[in-house]
mmCIF file of C-alpha atoms in Angstrom:
data_model
loop_
_atom_site.group_PDB
_atom_site.id
_atom_site.type_symbol
_atom_site.label_atom_id
_atom_site.label_comp_id
_atom_site.label_asym_id
_atom_site.label_seq_id
_atom_site.Cartn_x
_atom_site.Cartn_y
_atom_site.Cartn_z
ATOM 1 C CA MET Q 1 -17.934 17.104 -4.777
ATOM 2 C CA LYS Q 2 -18.774 15.771 -8.223
ATOM 3 C CA ARG Q 3 -21.340 12.955 -8.328
ATOM 4 C CA TYR Q 4 -20.916 10.023 -10.682
ATOM 5 C CA VAL Q 5 -23.919 7.988 -11.708
ATOM 6 C CA GLY Q 6 -24.616 5.089 -14.008
ATOM 7 C CA LEU Q 7 -21.819 4.154 -16.375
ATOM 8 C CA GLU Q 8 -19.913 7.307 -15.434
ATOM 9 C CA ARG Q 9 -19.652 6.059 -11.859
ATOM 10 C CA TRP Q 10 -18.166 2.724 -12.890
ATOM 11 C CA LYS Q 11 -15.819 4.391 -15.355
ATOM 12 C CA TYR Q 12 -14.652 6.708 -12.590
ATOM 13 C CA LEU Q 13 -14.079 3.804 -10.209
ATOM 14 C CA PHE Q 14 -12.155 1.839 -12.828
ATOM 15 C CA ASN Q 15 -9.852 4.770 -13.473
ATOM 16 C CA ASP Q 16 -9.445 5.518 -9.783
ATOM 17 C CA TRP Q 17 -8.495 1.953 -8.868
ATOM 18 C CA SER Q 18 -6.362 1.290 -11.924
ATOM 19 C CA ILE Q 19 -2.900 -0.145 -11.292
ATOM 20 C CA PHE Q 20 -1.690 2.330 -13.906
ATOM 21 C CA PRO Q 21 -3.124 5.681 -12.812
ATOM 22 C CA LYS Q 22 -4.091 8.613 -14.974
ATOM 23 C CA TRP Q 23 -0.946 10.391 -16.082
ATOM 24 C CA THR Q 24 -0.581 14.071 -15.409
ATOM 25 C CA ILE Q 25 2.359 16.331 -16.107
ATOM 26 C CA ARG Q 26 2.950 16.619 -12.384
ATOM 27 C CA ARG Q 27 2.901 12.854 -11.855
ATOM 28 C CA ILE Q 28 5.257 12.194 -14.741
ATOM 29 C CA ALA Q 29 7.669 14.717 -13.269
ATOM 30 C CA PHE Q 30 7.487 13.198 -9.799
ATOM 31 C CA VAL Q 31 8.085 9.673 -11.062
ATOM 32 C CA GLY Q 32 11.264 10.936 -12.697
ATOM 33 C CA ILE Q 33 12.207 12.804 -9.525
ATOM 34 C CA LEU Q 34 11.714 9.702 -7.373
ATOM 35 C CA ILE Q 35 13.922 7.654 -9.691
ATOM 36 C CA ALA Q 36 16.557 10.382 -9.521
ATOM 37 C CA ILE Q 37 16.299 10.599 -5.728
ATOM 38 C CA SER Q 38 16.707 6.847 -5.448
ATOM 39 C CA VAL Q 39 19.892 6.890 -7.510
ATOM 40 C CA VAL Q 40 21.292 10.077 -5.952
ATOM 41 C CA ILE Q 41 20.778 8.849 -2.378
ATOM 42 C CA PHE Q 42 22.639 5.667 -3.186
ATOM 43 C CA THR Q 43 25.427 7.463 -5.061
ATOM 44 C CA VAL Q 44 26.048 10.019 -2.320
ATOM 45 C CA PHE Q 45 26.112 7.505 0.513
ATOM 46 C CA ALA Q 46 28.155 5.015 -1.498
ATOM 47 C CA SER Q 47 30.817 7.666 -2.049
ATOM 48 C CA PHE Q 48 31.339 7.940 1.710
ATOM 49 C CA ILE Q 49 30.458 4.398 2.766
ATOM 50 C CA PRO Q 50 31.605 1.918 0.078
ATOM 51 C CA LEU Q 51 29.997 -0.944 2.007
ATOM 52 C CA ILE Q 52 26.624 0.312 0.761
ATOM 53 C CA THR Q 53 27.515 -0.765 -2.777
ATOM 54 C CA ILE Q 54 26.951 -4.365 -1.690
ATOM 55 C CA PRO Q 55 23.628 -5.136 -3.407
ATOM 56 C CA SER Q 56 21.721 -6.356 -0.347
ATOM 57 C CA TYR Q 57 22.532 -3.080 1.439
ATOM 58 C CA LYS Q 58 21.967 -1.040 -1.693
ATOM 59 C CA ILE Q 59 18.354 -2.228 -1.895
ATOM 60 C CA SER Q 60 17.694 -0.685 1.511
ATOM 61 C CA PHE Q 61 18.833 2.737 0.310
ATOM 62 C CA ILE Q 62 17.243 2.853 -3.125
ATOM 63 C CA GLY Q 63 14.144 1.099 -1.782
ATOM 64 C CA LEU Q 64 12.676 4.073 0.069
ATOM 65 C CA PRO Q 65 11.776 6.185 -3.012
ATOM 66 C CA ILE Q 66 10.646 3.003 -4.772
ATOM 67 C CA LYS Q 67 8.187 2.196 -1.988
ATOM 68 C CA ILE Q 68 6.875 5.754 -1.997
ATOM 69 C CA SER Q 69 6.382 5.676 -5.773
ATOM 70 C CA GLY Q 70 4.443 2.412 -5.528
ATOM 71 C CA PHE Q 71 2.347 3.690 -2.646
ATOM 72 C CA ILE Q 72 1.416 6.898 -4.473
ATOM 73 C CA PHE Q 73 1.230 5.777 -8.105
ATOM 74 C CA GLY Q 74 0.342 2.086 -7.866
ATOM 75 C CA PRO Q 75 2.136 -1.261 -8.235
ATOM 76 C CA LEU Q 76 2.961 -1.017 -11.932
ATOM 77 C CA VAL Q 77 4.661 2.362 -11.638
ATOM 78 C CA GLY Q 78 6.376 1.176 -8.459
ATOM 79 C CA ALA Q 79 7.741 -1.856 -10.297
ATOM 80 C CA ILE Q 80 9.037 0.311 -13.146
ATOM 81 C CA VAL Q 81 10.703 2.741 -10.737
ATOM 82 C CA GLY Q 82 12.293 -0.183 -8.890
ATOM 83 C CA LEU Q 83 13.595 -1.748 -12.093
ATOM 84 C CA ILE Q 84 15.049 1.484 -13.476
ATOM 85 C CA SER Q 85 16.545 2.555 -10.142
ATOM 86 C CA ASP Q 86 18.330 -0.758 -9.662
ATOM 87 C CA ILE Q 87 19.722 -0.818 -13.198
ATOM 88 C CA ILE Q 88 20.964 2.783 -13.063
ATOM 89 C CA SER Q 89 22.512 2.385 -9.604
ATOM 90 C CA PHE Q 90 24.295 -0.772 -10.736
ATOM 91 C CA SER Q 91 25.628 0.982 -13.830
ATOM 92 C CA ILE Q 92 27.095 3.731 -11.625
ATOM 93 C CA PHE Q 93 28.616 1.360 -9.049
ATOM 94 C CA PRO Q 94 28.963 -2.046 -10.726
ATOM 95 C CA THR Q 95 29.740 -4.592 -8.015
ATOM 96 C CA PHE Q 96 27.881 -7.888 -7.786
ATOM 97 C CA TYR Q 97 24.757 -8.533 -9.795
ATOM 98 C CA ASN Q 98 22.050 -11.124 -9.646
ATOM 99 C CA VAL Q 99 18.565 -10.910 -11.091
ATOM 100 C CA TYR Q 100 17.143 -11.525 -7.621
ATOM 101 C CA TYR Q 101 18.505 -8.172 -6.456
ATOM 102 C CA THR Q 102 16.516 -6.491 -9.207
ATOM 103 C CA LEU Q 103 13.507 -8.597 -8.254
ATOM 104 C CA ALA Q 104 13.804 -7.348 -4.664
ATOM 105 C CA ALA Q 105 13.793 -3.749 -5.897
ATOM 106 C CA VAL Q 106 10.707 -4.439 -8.010
ATOM 107 C CA VAL Q 107 8.979 -6.114 -5.049
ATOM 108 C CA ASN Q 108 9.413 -2.875 -3.090
ATOM 109 C CA GLY Q 109 7.280 -1.014 -5.608
ATOM 110 C CA VAL Q 110 4.729 -3.742 -6.301
ATOM 111 C CA VAL Q 111 3.876 -4.610 -2.696
ATOM 112 C CA SER Q 112 3.623 -0.983 -1.588
ATOM 113 C CA GLY Q 113 1.377 -0.299 -4.587
ATOM 114 C CA VAL Q 114 -0.952 -3.233 -3.927
ATOM 115 C CA VAL Q 115 -1.275 -2.360 -0.238
ATOM 116 C CA GLY Q 116 -1.893 1.266 -1.177
ATOM 117 C CA LEU Q 117 -4.714 0.261 -3.522
ATOM 118 C CA LEU Q 118 -6.285 -1.898 -0.824
ATOM 119 C CA PHE Q 119 -6.150 0.559 2.067
ATOM 120 C CA VAL Q 120 -6.136 3.981 0.431
ATOM 121 C CA LYS Q 121 -8.497 3.262 -2.466
ATOM 122 C CA PHE Q 122 -10.705 0.240 -1.767
ATOM 123 C CA PHE Q 123 -11.231 0.538 1.984
ATOM 124 C CA LYS Q 124 -11.693 4.291 1.783
ATOM 125 C CA TYR Q 125 -14.352 3.881 -0.893
ATOM 126 C CA VAL Q 126 -16.255 0.972 0.651
ATOM 127 C CA PHE Q 127 -16.046 1.917 4.326
ATOM 128 C CA GLY Q 128 -15.595 5.679 4.048
ATOM 129 C CA GLY Q 129 -19.198 6.346 3.026
ATOM 130 C CA GLN Q 130 -18.638 6.851 -0.703
ATOM 131 C CA PHE Q 131 -19.979 3.420 -1.632
ATOM 132 C CA ILE Q 132 -23.346 3.823 0.124
ATOM 133 C CA GLU Q 133 -23.566 7.407 -1.093
ATOM 134 C CA SER Q 134 -23.041 6.303 -4.686
ATOM 135 C CA ILE Q 135 -25.837 3.722 -4.365
ATOM 136 C CA TYR Q 136 -28.321 6.354 -3.202
ATOM 137 C CA VAL Q 137 -27.205 8.776 -5.914
ATOM 138 C CA SER Q 138 -27.637 6.128 -8.617
ATOM 139 C CA LYS Q 139 -31.087 5.090 -7.409
ATOM 140 C CA ILE Q 140 -32.305 8.681 -7.235
ATOM 141 C CA TYR Q 141 -30.832 9.379 -10.666
ATOM 142 C CA TYR Q 142 -32.617 6.463 -12.334
ATOM 143 C CA LEU Q 143 -35.909 7.154 -10.552
ATOM 144 C CA ASN Q 144 -35.757 10.766 -11.723
ATOM 145 C CA LYS Q 145 -35.205 9.618 -15.300
ATOM 146 C CA LYS Q 146 -38.134 7.232 -14.988
ATOM 147 C CA LEU Q 147 -40.303 9.972 -13.477
ATOM 148 C CA ILE Q 148 -39.534 12.381 -16.309
ATOM 149 C CA LYS Q 149 -40.362 9.715 -18.879
ATOM 150 C CA ILE Q 150 -43.701 8.861 -17.260
ATOM 151 C CA LYS Q 151 -44.636 12.533 -16.922
ATOM 152 C CA SER Q 152 -43.974 13.116 -20.603
ATOM 153 C CA ASN Q 153 -45.991 10.069 -21.697
ATOM 154 C CA ASN Q 154 -48.829 10.082 -19.164
ATOM 155 C CA PRO Q 155 -49.038 13.134 -16.864
ATOM 156 C CA GLU Q 156 -52.017 11.629 -15.010
ATOM 157 C CA SER Q 157 -50.345 8.339 -14.134
ATOM 158 C CA LYS Q 158 -50.599 7.155 -10.523
ATOM 159 C CA LYS Q 159 -46.990 6.027 -10.683
ATOM 160 C CA ILE Q 160 -45.852 9.655 -10.637
ATOM 161 C CA LYS Q 161 -46.831 10.107 -7.008
ATOM 162 C CA GLN Q 162 -45.290 6.768 -6.062
ATOM 163 C CA LEU Q 163 -42.001 7.656 -7.719
ATOM 164 C CA GLN Q 164 -41.968 11.090 -6.104
ATOM 165 C CA ASN Q 165 -42.491 9.550 -2.669
ATOM 166 C CA ARG Q 166 -39.798 6.990 -3.366
ATOM 167 C CA ILE Q 167 -37.332 9.706 -4.400
ATOM 168 C CA ILE Q 168 -38.125 11.697 -1.254
ATOM 169 C CA GLN Q 169 -37.597 8.606 0.918
ATOM 170 C CA LEU Q 170 -34.254 7.860 -0.713
ATOM 171 C CA GLY Q 171 -33.233 11.484 -0.268
ATOM 172 C CA GLU Q 172 -34.015 11.300 3.440
ATOM 173 C CA LYS Q 173 -32.124 8.026 3.798
ATOM 174 C CA ARG Q 174 -29.192 9.579 1.990
ATOM 175 C CA LYS Q 175 -29.175 12.529 4.380
ATOM 176 C CA MET Q 176 -29.428 10.185 7.354
ATOM 177 C CA ASN Q 177 -26.536 8.121 6.025
ATOM 178 C CA SER Q 178 -24.422 11.263 5.639
ATOM 179 C CA MET Q 179 -25.223 12.351 9.189
ATOM 180 C CA MET Q 180 -24.535 8.935 10.702
ATOM 181 C CA ASN Q 181 -21.463 8.252 8.624
ATOM 182 C CA SER Q 182 -18.469 8.130 10.928
ATOM 183 C CA PRO Q 183 -14.766 7.672 10.208
ATOM 184 C CA LYS Q 184 -14.746 5.066 12.986
ATOM 185 C CA HIS Q 185 -15.799 2.342 10.555
ATOM 186 C CA LEU Q 186 -12.907 3.111 8.233
ATOM 187 C CA LEU Q 187 -10.434 3.405 11.105
ATOM 188 C CA ASN Q 188 -11.559 0.131 12.645
ATOM 189 C CA ILE Q 189 -11.438 -1.827 9.394
ATOM 190 C CA ASN Q 190 -7.921 -0.507 8.769
ATOM 191 C CA LEU Q 191 -6.829 -1.549 12.250
ATOM 192 C CA ILE Q 192 -8.452 -4.992 12.116
ATOM 193 C CA THR Q 193 -7.113 -5.762 8.648
ATOM 194 C CA SER Q 194 -3.599 -4.665 9.543
ATOM 195 C CA ILE Q 195 -3.607 -6.773 12.712
ATOM 196 C CA ILE Q 196 -4.801 -9.814 10.752
ATOM 197 C CA LEU Q 197 -2.123 -9.350 8.084
ATOM 198 C CA LEU Q 198 0.705 -8.769 10.559
ATOM 199 C CA SER Q 199 -0.470 -11.682 12.700
ATOM 200 C CA THR Q 200 -0.436 -13.882 9.609
ATOM 201 C CA ILE Q 201 3.213 -12.998 9.040
ATOM 202 C CA CYS Q 202 4.024 -13.785 12.673
ATOM 203 C CA LEU Q 203 2.219 -17.110 12.466
ATOM 204 C CA ALA Q 204 4.017 -18.030 9.249
ATOM 205 C CA ILE Q 205 7.398 -17.203 10.801
ATOM 206 C CA PHE Q 206 6.599 -19.263 13.891
ATOM 207 C CA ILE Q 207 5.478 -22.318 11.903
ATOM 208 C CA ILE Q 208 8.429 -22.218 9.504
ATOM 209 C CA VAL Q 209 11.131 -21.738 12.124
ATOM 210 C CA MET Q 210 9.601 -23.966 14.786
ATOM 211 C CA TYR Q 211 8.546 -26.904 12.637
ATOM 212 C CA LYS Q 212 10.264 -26.632 9.253
ATOM 213 C CA VAL Q 213 13.819 -25.616 10.154
ATOM 214 C CA ASP Q 214 15.992 -28.204 11.859
ATOM 215 C CA ASP Q 215 17.470 -27.306 15.255
ATOM 216 C CA GLN Q 216 20.942 -28.262 14.092
ATOM 217 C CA ILE Q 217 20.784 -25.819 11.187
ATOM 218 C CA ILE Q 218 19.901 -23.009 13.565
ATOM 219 C CA LYS Q 219 22.721 -23.926 15.944
ATOM 220 C CA ASN Q 220 25.301 -24.134 13.174
ATOM 221 C CA LYS Q 221 24.286 -21.299 10.864
ATOM 222 C CA SER Q 222 22.263 -18.780 12.834
ATOM 223 C CA ILE Q 223 23.702 -15.802 14.675
ATOM 224 C CA ILE Q 224 21.116 -16.610 17.357
ATOM 225 C CA PRO Q 225 21.513 -20.356 18.012
ATOM 226 C CA ASN Q 226 18.441 -20.724 20.231
ATOM 227 C CA LYS Q 227 15.237 -21.389 18.280
ATOM 228 C CA ILE Q 228 12.901 -19.573 20.692
ATOM 229 C CA ALA Q 229 15.203 -16.559 20.875
ATOM 230 C CA LEU Q 230 15.439 -16.512 17.088
ATOM 231 C CA ILE Q 231 11.651 -16.556 16.709
ATOM 232 C CA ALA Q 232 11.329 -13.798 19.300
ATOM 233 C CA THR Q 233 13.867 -11.676 17.422
ATOM 234 C CA MET Q 234 12.206 -12.270 14.069
ATOM 235 C CA GLU Q 235 8.733 -11.467 15.352
ATOM 236 C CA SER Q 236 9.634 -8.585 17.651
ATOM 237 C CA GLY Q 237 9.310 -5.950 14.947
ATOM 238 C CA TYR Q 238 5.918 -7.225 13.808
ATOM 239 C CA LEU Q 239 4.516 -7.583 17.326
ATOM 240 C CA LEU Q 240 5.653 -4.082 18.240
ATOM 241 C CA MET Q 241 3.972 -2.817 15.085
ATOM 242 C CA ILE Q 242 0.687 -4.428 16.103
ATOM 243 C CA LEU Q 243 0.957 -2.823 19.532
ATOM 244 C CA PHE Q 244 1.866 0.501 17.948
ATOM 245 C CA LEU Q 245 -1.165 0.413 15.633
ATOM 246 C CA ILE Q 246 -3.545 -0.418 18.485
ATOM 247 C CA ILE Q 247 -2.264 2.538 20.498
ATOM 248 C CA ALA Q 248 -2.154 4.793 17.435
ATOM 249 C CA ARG Q 249 -5.801 4.033 16.656
ATOM 250 C CA PHE Q 250 -6.842 5.995 19.733
ATOM 251 C CA LYS Q 251 -3.967 8.436 20.140
ATOM 252 C CA ILE Q 252 -3.208 9.629 16.603
ATOM 253 C CA ARG Q 253 -5.400 11.814 14.430
ATOM 254 C CA PRO Q 254 -7.556 9.733 12.035
ATOM 255 C CA LYS Q 255 -6.062 11.261 8.890
ATOM 256 C CA ARG Q 256 -2.545 10.445 10.027
ATOM 257 C CA PHE Q 257 -3.536 6.967 11.197
ATOM 258 C CA LEU Q 258 -5.020 6.117 7.786
ATOM 259 C CA VAL Q 259 -1.655 6.903 6.193
ATOM 260 C CA ILE Q 260 0.451 5.075 8.767
ATOM 261 C CA VAL Q 261 -1.482 1.787 8.603
ATOM 262 C CA PRO Q 262 -0.734 0.881 4.955
ATOM 263 C CA ILE Q 263 2.888 1.991 5.381
ATOM 264 C CA VAL Q 264 3.265 -0.354 8.353
ATOM 265 C CA VAL Q 265 1.644 -3.214 6.455
ATOM 266 C CA PHE Q 266 3.662 -2.940 3.263
ATOM 267 C CA SER Q 267 6.901 -2.380 5.206
ATOM 268 C CA ALA Q 268 6.270 -5.649 7.038
ATOM 269 C CA PHE Q 269 5.336 -7.589 3.914
ATOM 270 C CA ILE Q 270 8.220 -6.249 1.852
ATOM 271 C CA GLU Q 271 10.693 -7.241 4.537
ATOM 272 C CA SER Q 272 9.163 -10.721 4.797
ATOM 273 C CA ILE Q 273 9.275 -11.246 1.033
ATOM 274 C CA ASN Q 274 12.682 -9.704 0.406
ATOM 275 C CA VAL Q 275 14.559 -11.574 3.137
ATOM 276 C CA PRO Q 276 14.504 -14.904 1.234
ATOM 277 C CA ILE Q 277 14.974 -13.159 -2.136
ATOM 278 C CA LEU Q 278 18.048 -11.225 -1.005
ATOM 279 C CA SER Q 279 19.375 -14.261 0.844
ATOM 280 C CA LEU Q 280 19.075 -16.359 -2.295
ATOM 281 C CA ALA Q 281 20.900 -13.709 -4.309
ATOM 282 C CA ASP Q 282 23.652 -13.401 -1.682
ATOM 283 C CA SER Q 283 24.016 -17.163 -1.587
ATOM 284 C CA LYS Q 284 24.390 -17.434 -5.353
ATOM 285 C CA ILE Q 285 26.927 -14.604 -5.431
ATOM 286 C CA ALA Q 286 28.947 -16.041 -2.542
ATOM 287 C CA SER Q 287 29.033 -19.713 -3.480
ATOM 288 C CA GLY Q 288 27.410 -20.009 -6.874
ATOM 289 C CA SER Q 289 24.560 -22.065 -5.422
ATOM 290 C CA SER Q 290 21.617 -21.666 -3.075
ATOM 291 C CA GLU Q 291 22.912 -24.073 -0.425
ATOM 292 C CA SER Q 292 23.998 -21.326 1.970
ATOM 293 C CA ILE Q 293 20.721 -19.411 1.737
ATOM 294 C CA ILE Q 294 19.836 -20.256 5.358
ATOM 295 C CA THR Q 295 22.995 -18.578 6.631
ATOM 296 C CA PHE Q 296 22.259 -15.381 4.744
ATOM 297 C CA MET Q 297 18.606 -15.450 5.789
ATOM 298 C CA PHE Q 298 19.581 -15.465 9.447
ATOM 299 C CA GLN Q 299 21.895 -12.512 8.844
ATOM 300 C CA HIS Q 300 19.098 -10.502 7.233
ATOM 301 C CA ILE Q 301 16.553 -11.544 9.848
ATOM 302 C CA VAL Q 302 18.531 -10.071 12.740
ATOM 303 C CA LEU Q 303 18.319 -6.595 11.195
ATOM 304 C CA SER Q 304 14.711 -6.919 10.020
ATOM 305 C CA PRO Q 305 12.995 -5.282 13.037
ATOM 306 C CA VAL Q 306 15.249 -2.228 12.796
ATOM 307 C CA LYS Q 307 14.757 -1.927 9.034
ATOM 308 C CA ILE Q 308 10.980 -2.211 9.347
ATOM 309 C CA TRP Q 309 10.707 0.591 11.898
ATOM 310 C CA ALA Q 310 13.186 2.824 10.083
ATOM 311 C CA ASN Q 311 11.308 2.340 6.818
ATOM 312 C CA MET Q 312 7.990 3.121 8.430
ATOM 313 C CA PHE Q 313 8.982 6.485 9.884
ATOM 314 C CA ILE Q 314 11.074 7.660 6.934
ATOM 315 C CA ILE Q 315 8.412 6.702 4.387
ATOM 316 C CA TYR Q 316 5.633 8.304 6.427
ATOM 317 C CA PHE Q 317 7.308 11.701 6.723
ATOM 318 C CA THR Q 318 8.500 11.630 3.113
ATOM 319 C CA TYR Q 319 5.050 10.633 1.866
ATOM 320 C CA SER Q 320 3.463 13.437 3.901
ATOM 321 C CA ILE Q 321 5.578 15.920 1.953
ATOM 322 C CA ILE Q 322 5.410 14.391 -1.527
ATOM 323 C CA ALA Q 323 1.781 13.195 -1.742
ATOM 324 C CA PRO Q 324 0.159 16.664 -1.466
ATOM 325 C CA LEU Q 325 2.501 17.970 -4.160
ATOM 326 C CA VAL Q 326 1.760 15.056 -6.484
ATOM 327 C CA ASN Q 327 -2.016 15.350 -6.146
ATOM 328 C CA LYS Q 328 -2.088 19.106 -6.576
ATOM 329 C CA ASN Q 329 -3.511 20.417 -9.878
ATOM 330 C CA ASN Q 330 -4.497 16.973 -11.144
ATOM 331 C CA GLU Q 331 -6.421 18.606 -13.963
ATOM 332 C CA ILE Q 332 -3.176 19.155 -15.907
ATOM 333 C CA VAL Q 333 -3.464 15.976 -17.952
ATOM 334 C CA TYR Q 334 -1.067 14.466 -20.467
ATOM 335 C CA ASN Q 335 -2.886 12.868 -23.397
#
């Protein structure tokens, strides 16, 4: 494994965490492939099931490759893939259009990209042992430079022995850190963070529906007229995800768990964000105003738990196939 020290280390980290990753020939090709897959999936299914051409349903079909592109390549690339996919799919099957539909497609790529950066890049670096390792490497590197300088200027200096002892001590601490480093820290921080984020969504749903939405509106416009039953339906998918992650933490292999967690999180957040966006777009298309947004929101909410779970499994298995291919031969760089 290559070691980065000094300015090289920070340059490496900046490039690695960039929202616009280093382009390689392979990555450029896969971005194009994901856009094509997004459009082809929609076109094929729309030919057999015309109902899919309705924009709010279309987003569900073209959204899967968009989410994968954001997760692998970052939020900016995900947003671009979402924008292009929505425009091309609309040009092939022009039905209803509203800018909020395009926004929903872009959200798919942005949210998955941001969550990917947080879990796959940041958490892995900070809690996976690389951060502490880089600190020891940097300290040893600078002490070695200082030692060489002192030896060249004053070979009899007492500081030479002190620096040598210090370097040896840091080397031993580095070895001890490598031996004690356990993936448990990374697994636990992923689990805790995901539970906090999903619980936040559940709490927000509870507060909004219980205290912000009038009972009469729910009775008149919701498919589920009972407020408690509606909250239970809305939160069922998220609560089951929390339970699933807790069980998966101890039953699933660590490598697989570290991939599933961010997929679960961004699937939940995308659904939470896109429900009001798609409802607003549907409302404007249907009546020309946003007055009926509540009605459309309730319609989307009923299907949310199913969509979240379907997204999670499909994206996981697709990502497991595509990610190794994308990251293979990264040295082929486009300048």
